[in-house]
Every structure is written in C-alpha cells, then in structure tokens.
Coordinates of N, CA and C in Angstrom, one line a residue:
M1 N 63.1 39.4 -33.4 CA 61.9 39.4 -34.2 C 60.7 38.9 -33.4
L2 N 60.9 37.9 -32.5 CA 59.8 37.5 -31.6 C 59.4 38.6 -30.7
R3 N 60.4 39.3 -30.2 CA 60.1 40.4 -29.2 C 59.3 41.5 -30.0
A4 N 59.7 41.8 -31.2 CA 59.1 42.8 -31.9 C 57.6 42.5 -32.2
S5 N 57.3 41.2 -32.4 CA 55.9 40.8 -32.7 C 55.1 40.9 -31.5
R6 N 55.6 40.8 -30.3 CA 54.9 40.8 -29.1 C 54.8 42.2 -28.5
S7 N 55.4 43.2 -29.0 CA 55.5 44.5 -28.4 C 54.2 45.2 -28.2
D8 N 53.2 45.0 -29.1 CA 51.9 45.7 -29.0 C 50.9 44.8 -28.4
V9 N 51.2 43.7 -27.8 CA 50.2 42.8 -27.2 C 50.0 43.2 -25.7
T10 N 48.8 43.3 -25.3 CA 48.4 43.6 -23.9 C 47.7 42.4 -23.3
P11 N 48.0 42.1 -22.1 CA 47.3 41.0 -21.5 C 45.8 41.3 -21.3
L12 N 45.0 40.3 -21.4 CA 43.5 40.4 -21.1 C 43.2 40.7 -19.7
P13 N 42.2 41.5 -19.4 CA 41.9 41.6 -18.0 C 41.3 40.3 -17.4
R14 N 41.3 40.1 -16.2 CA 40.9 38.8 -15.6 C 39.4 38.6 -15.9
L15 N 38.6 39.5 -16.0 CA 37.2 39.3 -16.3 C 36.9 38.7 -17.6
N16 N 37.8 38.9 -18.6 CA 37.6 38.4 -19.9 C 38.2 37.0 -20.1
Q17 N 38.8 36.4 -19.1 CA 39.4 35.1 -19.2 C 38.3 34.0 -19.0
A18 N 38.4 33.0 -19.8 CA 37.5 31.9 -19.7 C 38.0 31.0 -18.6
Q19 N 37.0 30.5 -17.9 CA 37.4 29.5 -16.8 C 37.3 28.1 -17.4
I20 N 38.4 27.5 -17.3 CA 38.4 26.1 -17.8 C 38.4 25.2 -16.7
G21 N 37.5 24.2 -16.7 CA 37.4 23.2 -15.6 C 36.1 22.5 -15.8
R22 N 35.8 21.7 -14.8 CA 34.5 21.0 -14.8 C 33.3 21.9 -14.7
P23 N 32.2 21.6 -15.4 CA 31.0 22.4 -15.2 C 30.4 22.1 -13.9
R24 N 29.8 23.1 -13.3 CA 29.1 22.9 -12.0 C 28.0 21.9 -12.1
P25 N 27.9 21.0 -11.1 CA 26.8 20.0 -11.2 C 25.4 20.7 -11.0
R26 N 24.4 20.1 -11.5 CA 23.1 20.7 -11.3 C 22.7 20.6 -9.8
P27 N 22.0 21.5 -9.3 CA 21.6 21.4 -7.9 C 20.6 20.3 -7.7
V28 N 20.8 19.6 -6.5 CA 20.0 18.5 -6.2 C 18.8 19.0 -5.4
P29 N 17.6 18.7 -5.8 CA 16.4 19.2 -5.1 C 16.1 18.3 -3.9
T30 N 16.9 18.6 -2.8 CA 16.9 17.7 -1.6 C 15.5 17.8 -1.0
Q31 N 14.8 18.9 -0.9 CA 13.5 18.9 -0.3 C 12.5 18.1 -1.0
R32 N 12.6 18.1 -2.4 CA 11.6 17.3 -3.1 C 11.9 15.8 -2.9
L33 N 13.2 15.5 -2.8 CA 13.5 14.1 -2.6 C 13.1 13.6 -1.2
R34 N 13.2 14.5 -0.2 CA 12.7 14.2 1.1 C 11.2 14.0 1.1
D35 N 10.5 14.9 0.4 CA 9.0 14.8 0.4 C 8.6 13.5 -0.3
E36 N 9.3 13.2 -1.4 CA 8.9 11.9 -2.1 C 9.2 10.7 -1.2
R37 N 10.3 10.8 -0.5 CA 10.6 9.6 0.4 C 9.6 9.5 1.5
A38 N 9.1 10.7 2.1 CA 8.1 10.7 3.1 C 6.8 10.1 2.6
V39 N 6.4 10.5 1.4 CA 5.2 10.0 0.8 C 5.3 8.5 0.6
L40 N 6.4 8.0 0.1 CA 6.6 6.6 -0.1 C 6.6 5.8 1.2
E41 N 7.3 6.3 2.2 CA 7.3 5.6 3.5 C 5.9 5.6 4.1
D42 N 5.1 6.7 4.0 CA 3.8 6.8 4.5 C 2.9 5.8 3.8
S43 N 3.0 5.6 2.5 CA 2.2 4.7 1.7 C 2.5 3.2 2.1
L44 N 3.7 3.0 2.6 CA 4.1 1.6 2.9 C 4.0 1.3 4.4
S45 N 3.6 2.3 5.2 CA 3.6 2.1 6.6 C 2.4 1.2 7.0
D46 N 2.5 0.7 8.2 CA 1.5 -0.2 8.8 C 0.4 0.5 9.5
H47 N 0.5 1.8 9.6 CA -0.5 2.6 10.4 C -1.3 3.4 9.5
A48 N -2.6 3.5 9.8 CA -3.6 4.2 9.0 C -3.3 5.7 9.2
P49 N -3.2 6.5 8.1 CA -2.9 7.9 8.3 C -4.1 8.7 8.6
W50 N -5.2 8.1 8.8 CA -6.5 8.8 9.1 C -7.1 8.1 10.3
D51 N -8.1 8.7 10.9 CA -8.9 8.1 11.9 C -9.9 7.3 11.2
S52 N -9.6 6.0 11.0 CA -10.5 5.2 10.1 C -11.8 4.9 10.7
G53 N -11.9 4.7 12.0 CA -13.1 4.3 12.6 C -13.5 2.9 12.2
F54 N -12.6 2.1 11.7 CA -12.9 0.7 11.2 C -13.1 -0.3 12.3
E55 N -12.7 0.1 13.5 CA -12.8 -0.9 14.6 C -13.9 -0.6 15.6
T56 N -14.8 -1.5 15.8 CA -15.8 -1.3 16.8 C -15.6 -2.4 17.9
G57 N -15.1 -2.0 19.0 CA -14.7 -3.0 20.0 C -13.5 -3.8 19.4
E58 N -13.6 -5.1 19.4 CA -12.6 -5.9 18.9 C -12.9 -6.4 17.4
E59 N -14.1 -6.0 16.9 CA -14.5 -6.5 15.6 C -13.9 -5.5 14.6
L60 N -13.3 -6.0 13.5 CA -12.8 -5.2 12.4 C -13.9 -5.0 11.4
V61 N -14.2 -3.8 11.1 CA -15.3 -3.4 10.1 C -14.8 -2.3 9.3
F62 N -15.0 -2.4 8.0 CA -14.7 -1.2 7.1 C -15.6 -1.3 5.9
L63 N -16.1 -0.1 5.5 CA -16.9 0.0 4.3 C -16.4 1.3 3.6
R64 N -16.1 1.1 2.3 CA -15.6 2.2 1.5 C -16.7 3.3 1.5
Q65 N -16.2 4.6 1.7 CA -17.1 5.7 1.7 C -17.9 5.8 0.5
G66 N -19.2 6.1 0.6 CA -20.1 6.2 -0.5 C -20.9 5.0 -0.8
L67 N -20.6 3.9 -0.1 CA -21.4 2.7 -0.3 C -22.5 2.6 0.7
P68 N -23.6 2.0 0.3 CA -24.8 2.0 1.3 C -24.5 1.0 2.4
P69 N -25.0 1.3 3.6 CA -24.7 0.5 4.8 C -25.2 -0.9 4.6
H70 N -26.2 -1.2 3.8 CA -26.7 -2.5 3.7 C -25.7 -3.4 3.0
T71 N -24.7 -2.9 2.3 CA -23.6 -3.7 1.8 C -22.9 -4.4 2.9
L72 N -22.6 -3.7 3.9 CA -21.9 -4.3 5.1 C -22.8 -5.3 5.8
R73 N -24.0 -5.0 5.9 CA -25.0 -6.0 6.5 C -25.0 -7.3 5.7
K74 N -25.0 -7.2 4.3 CA -25.0 -8.3 3.5 C -23.7 -9.1 3.6
L75 N -22.6 -8.4 3.7 CA -21.3 -9.1 3.9 C -21.3 -9.9 5.2
R76 N -21.8 -9.3 6.3 CA -21.9 -10.0 7.6 C -22.8 -11.2 7.6
R77 N -23.8 -11.1 6.8 CA -24.8 -12.2 6.7 C -24.4 -13.3 5.6
S78 N -23.2 -13.2 5.1 CA -22.7 -14.2 4.1 C -23.6 -14.2 2.8
H79 N -24.0 -13.0 2.4 CA -24.7 -12.8 1.1 C -23.9 -13.3 0.0
W80 N -22.6 -13.0 0.0 CA -21.7 -13.4 -1.1 C -21.0 -14.7 -0.7
V81 N -20.8 -15.6 -1.6 CA -20.1 -16.9 -1.3 C -18.6 -16.6 -1.2
I82 N -17.9 -17.1 -0.2 CA -16.5 -17.0 -0.1 C -15.9 -17.8 -1.2
Q83 N -15.2 -17.2 -2.2 CA -14.6 -17.8 -3.3 C -13.2 -18.3 -3.2
D84 N -12.5 -17.8 -2.2 CA -11.1 -18.2 -2.0 C -10.7 -17.7 -0.6
E85 N -9.5 -18.2 -0.1 CA -9.1 -17.7 1.2 C -7.5 -17.7 1.2
L86 N -7.0 -16.9 2.1 CA -5.6 -16.8 2.3 C -5.3 -16.9 3.8
D87 N -4.4 -17.8 4.2 CA -4.0 -18.0 5.6 C -2.6 -17.4 5.8
L88 N -2.6 -16.4 6.7 CA -1.4 -15.7 7.0 C -0.8 -16.1 8.4
H89 N -1.3 -17.1 9.0 CA -0.8 -17.6 10.3 C 0.7 -17.7 10.3
G90 N 1.3 -17.3 11.4 CA 2.7 -17.6 11.6 C 3.7 -16.9 10.7
L91 N 3.2 -16.0 9.8 CA 4.1 -15.2 8.9 C 4.6 -14.0 9.6
T92 N 5.7 -13.5 9.2 CA 6.2 -12.2 9.7 C 5.4 -11.1 8.9
S93 N 5.4 -9.9 9.4 CA 4.7 -8.8 8.7 C 5.1 -8.6 7.2
P94 N 6.4 -8.6 6.9 CA 6.8 -8.4 5.5 C 6.3 -9.6 4.6
E95 N 6.4 -10.8 5.2 CA 6.0 -12.0 4.4 C 4.5 -11.9 4.2
A96 N 3.7 -11.6 5.3 CA 2.3 -11.5 5.2 C 1.8 -10.4 4.2
R97 N 2.5 -9.3 4.2 CA 2.1 -8.2 3.3 C 2.4 -8.6 1.8
A98 N 3.5 -9.2 1.6 CA 3.8 -9.6 0.2 C 2.8 -10.7 -0.3
L99 N 2.5 -11.6 0.6 CA 1.5 -12.6 0.2 C 0.1 -12.1 0.0
L100 N -0.2 -11.1 0.8 CA -1.6 -10.5 0.7 C -1.7 -9.7 -0.6
V101 N -0.6 -9.0 -1.0 CA -0.6 -8.2 -2.2 C -0.8 -9.1 -3.4
D102 N 0.0 -10.2 -3.4 CA -0.1 -11.2 -4.5 C -1.5 -11.8 -4.6
F103 N -2.0 -12.2 -3.4 CA -3.4 -12.8 -3.4 C -4.4 -11.8 -3.9
L104 N -4.4 -10.6 -3.5 CA -5.4 -9.6 -3.9 C -5.3 -9.4 -5.4
N105 N -4.0 -9.3 -6.0 CA -3.8 -9.2 -7.4 C -4.4 -10.4 -8.1
Y106 N -4.2 -11.6 -7.6 CA -4.8 -12.8 -8.2 C -6.3 -12.7 -8.2
C107 N -6.9 -12.3 -7.1 CA -8.3 -12.2 -6.9 C -8.9 -11.2 -8.0
V108 N -8.3 -10.1 -8.1 CA -8.7 -9.1 -9.1 C -8.7 -9.7 -10.5
R109 N -7.5 -10.3 -10.8 CA -7.4 -10.9 -12.2 C -8.5 -12.0 -12.5
R110 N -8.8 -12.8 -11.4 CA -9.8 -13.8 -11.6 C -11.2 -13.3 -11.5
G111 N -11.4 -12.1 -11.1 CA -12.8 -11.5 -10.9 C -13.5 -12.0 -9.7
L112 N -12.8 -12.4 -8.6 CA -13.4 -12.9 -7.4 C -14.0 -11.7 -6.7
R113 N -15.1 -11.9 -6.0 CA -15.8 -10.8 -5.3 C -15.7 -10.9 -3.8
C114 N -15.6 -12.1 -3.3 CA -15.6 -12.3 -1.8 C -14.6 -13.3 -1.4
V115 N -13.7 -12.9 -0.5 CA -12.6 -13.8 -0.1 C -12.5 -13.7 1.4
R116 N -11.8 -14.7 2.0 CA -11.6 -14.7 3.5 C -10.0 -14.6 3.6
I117 N -9.6 -13.8 4.6 CA -8.2 -13.6 4.9 C -8.1 -14.0 6.4
I118 N -7.3 -15.0 6.6 CA -7.1 -15.5 8.0 C -5.8 -14.9 8.5
H119 N -5.9 -14.0 9.5 CA -4.7 -13.4 10.1 C -4.3 -14.0 11.4
G120 N -5.2 -14.7 12.0 CA -4.9 -15.4 13.3 C -5.3 -14.5 14.4
K121 N -5.4 -15.1 15.6 CA -5.9 -14.4 16.8 C -4.7 -13.9 17.6
G122 N -3.5 -14.3 17.3 CA -2.4 -13.8 18.0 C -2.1 -14.6 19.3
L123 N -2.6 -15.8 19.4 CA -2.4 -16.5 20.7 C -1.0 -17.0 20.9
R124 N -0.2 -17.1 19.8 CA 1.2 -17.5 19.9 C 2.2 -16.3 19.8
S125 N 1.7 -15.1 19.8 CA 2.6 -13.9 19.7 C 3.0 -13.4 21.0
K126 N 3.9 -12.5 21.1 CA 4.3 -11.8 22.3 C 3.1 -11.1 22.9
N127 N 2.9 -11.2 24.2 CA 1.8 -10.6 24.9 C 0.4 -11.2 24.5
R128 N 0.4 -12.2 23.7 CA -0.8 -12.9 23.2 C -1.7 -11.9 22.6
E129 N -1.2 -10.9 21.8 CA -2.0 -10.0 21.1 C -1.8 -10.2 19.6
P130 N -2.9 -9.9 18.8 CA -2.8 -10.1 17.4 C -1.8 -9.1 16.8
V131 N -0.9 -9.6 16.0 CA 0.1 -8.7 15.3 C -0.4 -8.3 14.0
L132 N -0.9 -9.3 13.2 CA -1.3 -9.1 11.8 C -2.7 -8.5 11.7
K133 N -3.5 -8.7 12.7 CA -4.9 -8.3 12.6 C -5.1 -6.8 12.2
H134 N -4.5 -5.9 12.9 CA -4.6 -4.5 12.5 C -3.8 -4.1 11.3
K135 N -2.7 -4.8 11.1 CA -1.9 -4.5 9.9 C -2.7 -4.9 8.6
V136 N -3.3 -6.1 8.7 CA -4.1 -6.6 7.5 C -5.2 -5.6 7.3
A137 N -5.9 -5.1 8.3 CA -7.0 -4.1 8.1 C -6.4 -2.9 7.5
N138 N -5.3 -2.4 7.9 CA -4.8 -1.1 7.4 C -4.3 -1.4 5.9
W139 N -3.7 -2.5 5.6 CA -3.3 -2.8 4.2 C -4.5 -2.9 3.3
L140 N -5.6 -3.5 3.8 CA -6.8 -3.7 3.0 C -7.4 -2.3 2.7
M141 N -7.5 -1.4 3.7 CA -8.1 -0.1 3.5 C -7.4 0.7 2.5
R142 N -6.1 0.5 2.3 CA -5.3 1.3 1.3 C -5.6 0.8 -0.1
R143 N -6.2 -0.3 -0.3 CA -6.4 -0.9 -1.7 C -7.7 -0.4 -2.2
D144 N -7.7 0.2 -3.4 CA -8.9 0.7 -4.1 C -9.9 -0.4 -4.4
E145 N -9.4 -1.6 -4.7 CA -10.3 -2.6 -5.1 C -11.1 -3.2 -3.9
I146 N -10.8 -2.8 -2.7 CA -11.5 -3.3 -1.5 C -12.7 -2.4 -1.2
L147 N -13.9 -3.0 -1.3 CA -15.1 -2.2 -1.0 C -15.4 -2.2 0.5
G148 N -15.1 -3.3 1.1 CA -15.3 -3.4 2.6 C -14.9 -4.8 3.1
F149 N -14.8 -4.8 4.4 CA -14.5 -6.1 5.1 C -15.1 -6.1 6.5
C150 N -15.3 -7.3 7.0 CA -15.8 -7.4 8.4 C -15.2 -8.7 9.0
Q151 N -15.3 -8.8 10.3 CA -14.9 -10.0 11.0 C -15.7 -11.2 10.5
A152 N -15.0 -12.3 10.3 CA -15.7 -13.5 9.8 C -16.7 -14.0 10.9
R153 N -17.7 -14.8 10.5 CA -18.5 -15.4 11.5 C -17.7 -16.4 12.3
R154 N -18.2 -16.8 13.4 CA -17.5 -17.7 14.3 C -17.2 -19.0 13.6
T155 N -18.0 -19.5 12.7 CA -17.8 -20.8 12.0 C -16.8 -20.6 10.9
E156 N -16.5 -19.3 10.5 CA -15.6 -19.0 9.4 C -14.2 -18.5 9.9
G157 N -14.0 -18.5 11.2 CA -12.7 -18.0 11.7 C -12.9 -17.0 12.8
G158 N -14.1 -16.4 12.9 CA -14.3 -15.4 14.0 C -13.3 -14.3 14.0
G159 N -12.8 -14.0 15.2 CA -11.9 -12.8 15.4 C -10.5 -13.1 14.8
G160 N -10.3 -14.2 14.2 CA -9.0 -14.5 13.6 C -9.0 -14.4 12.0
A161 N -10.1 -13.9 11.5 CA -10.3 -13.8 10.0 C -11.2 -12.6 9.7
V162 N -11.0 -12.1 8.5 CA -11.9 -11.1 7.9 C -12.5 -11.6 6.6
V163 N -13.7 -11.3 6.3 CA -14.3 -11.5 5.0 C -14.2 -10.2 4.2
V164 N -13.7 -10.3 3.0 CA -13.4 -9.1 2.2 C -14.3 -9.1 1.0
L165 N -14.9 -7.9 0.7 CA -15.7 -7.7 -0.5 C -14.8 -6.9 -1.5
L166 N -14.6 -7.5 -2.7 CA -13.8 -6.8 -3.7 C -14.7 -6.2 -4.8
K167 N -14.2 -5.2 -5.5 CA -15.0 -4.6 -6.6 C -15.2 -5.7 -7.7
G168 N -16.3 -5.7 -8.3 CA -16.6 -6.6 -9.4 C -15.9 -6.0 -10.7
Q169 N -15.7 -6.9 -11.7 CA -15.1 -6.5 -12.9 C -16.2 -6.6 -14.0
R170 N -16.4 -5.5 -14.6 CA -17.4 -5.5 -15.7 C -16.7 -6.0 -17.0
G171 N -17.5 -6.7 -17.8 CA -17.0 -7.1 -19.1 C -16.2 -8.4 -19.1
M172 N -16.1 -9.1 -17.9 CA -15.4 -10.3 -17.9 C -16.3 -11.4 -18.4
M173 N -15.7 -12.4 -19.1 CA -16.5 -13.5 -19.6 C -17.0 -14.3 -18.4
N174 N -18.2 -14.8 -18.5 CA -18.8 -15.6 -17.5 C -18.0 -16.8 -17.1
A175 N -17.3 -17.4 -18.1 CA -16.5 -18.6 -17.8 C -15.4 -18.3 -16.8
E176 N -14.9 -17.1 -16.8 CA -13.8 -16.7 -15.9 C -14.3 -16.4 -14.5
R177 N -15.5 -16.1 -14.4 CA -16.0 -15.7 -13.0 C -16.2 -16.8 -12.1

C-alpha cells in the first residue's frame, strides 16, 4: 500500500528546492568604515590639516577668518582682562589635551571671554624644545569657540603662554559673567 501511494510521485528538480541554513550576513561597508576612521583620526590628530599660517617666527598668532585685524591687536594689548588661566606644565600630551578640553568647556559655560593657557617653554623636554606649544595651538584652532589667540606678554608668560579670546555668549545673565 505504501508503495502504491508513492508510485506517481516525482522528485523535485534541484532548482525548486529550498536552501535551509543560516541567512547570509549583510555586507560590511568596509570603505565607509575606513573613511569614518580616517576622519576621526584626523580630527584627533595633533597636526593642523591646513597651512594655518598661525606662526610668525616663534610667536603663536591666530585669528579666526572673517574677524577684523584690530581684534588681534586688542588681544595683544590686553584690551580684555584675563579671567582665568590653565597651567599645562609637565603634563603629557593626552593629559594636557583632556585638561584643555575640560577647561574650554568650563570657560564657555561660565561665559568667559579671555583666558591664558600656559603651555611652558619646553626647557625640561627632550632637545629643550616645546612639546605642548604647537599642539595647544593646533587644538585651539580646531575649536569653534576660539576667536583668536596670541603669545602672552612677557609679564604674563611670554613664549610659554598664549592669551585666548573666546566667543561671547548672548543672553547670559550679568551675574554669571
């Protein structure tokens, strides 16, 4: 009886058989991942991706594009009162960068306009060259809230410090300023 019931059955062609197994994984966009990683590494690098022209001799100078030149002149002549300062002497680059980011965020929250960042002259570093000086300058140029900076006056730290002008915050209460 079993044989009689199977006599008119024909096997399915291989093309009509369902494949049972795990579904294929979605393709990984490796080029997009590489591009995103490259952008992230570039944004975290210590080197300016452009020819910034911020350095004139040994003096660090930077003014955000579109601002009038007299802004830098005012900054050099201490037109704005230095409201706070950060000393990065003796720190490693990663420590200095983390502290600088925290300090700038604090300054923005408090509505500070002018601060001094002491990076040191590099007298105790290898080859007696400043390590943090150029890194601090590059880090500052990448921040939108930085309008400009220049080397501090000799009495304020000279070649071992920069005076930084930050964007002002509109609408803050005067008590917080």
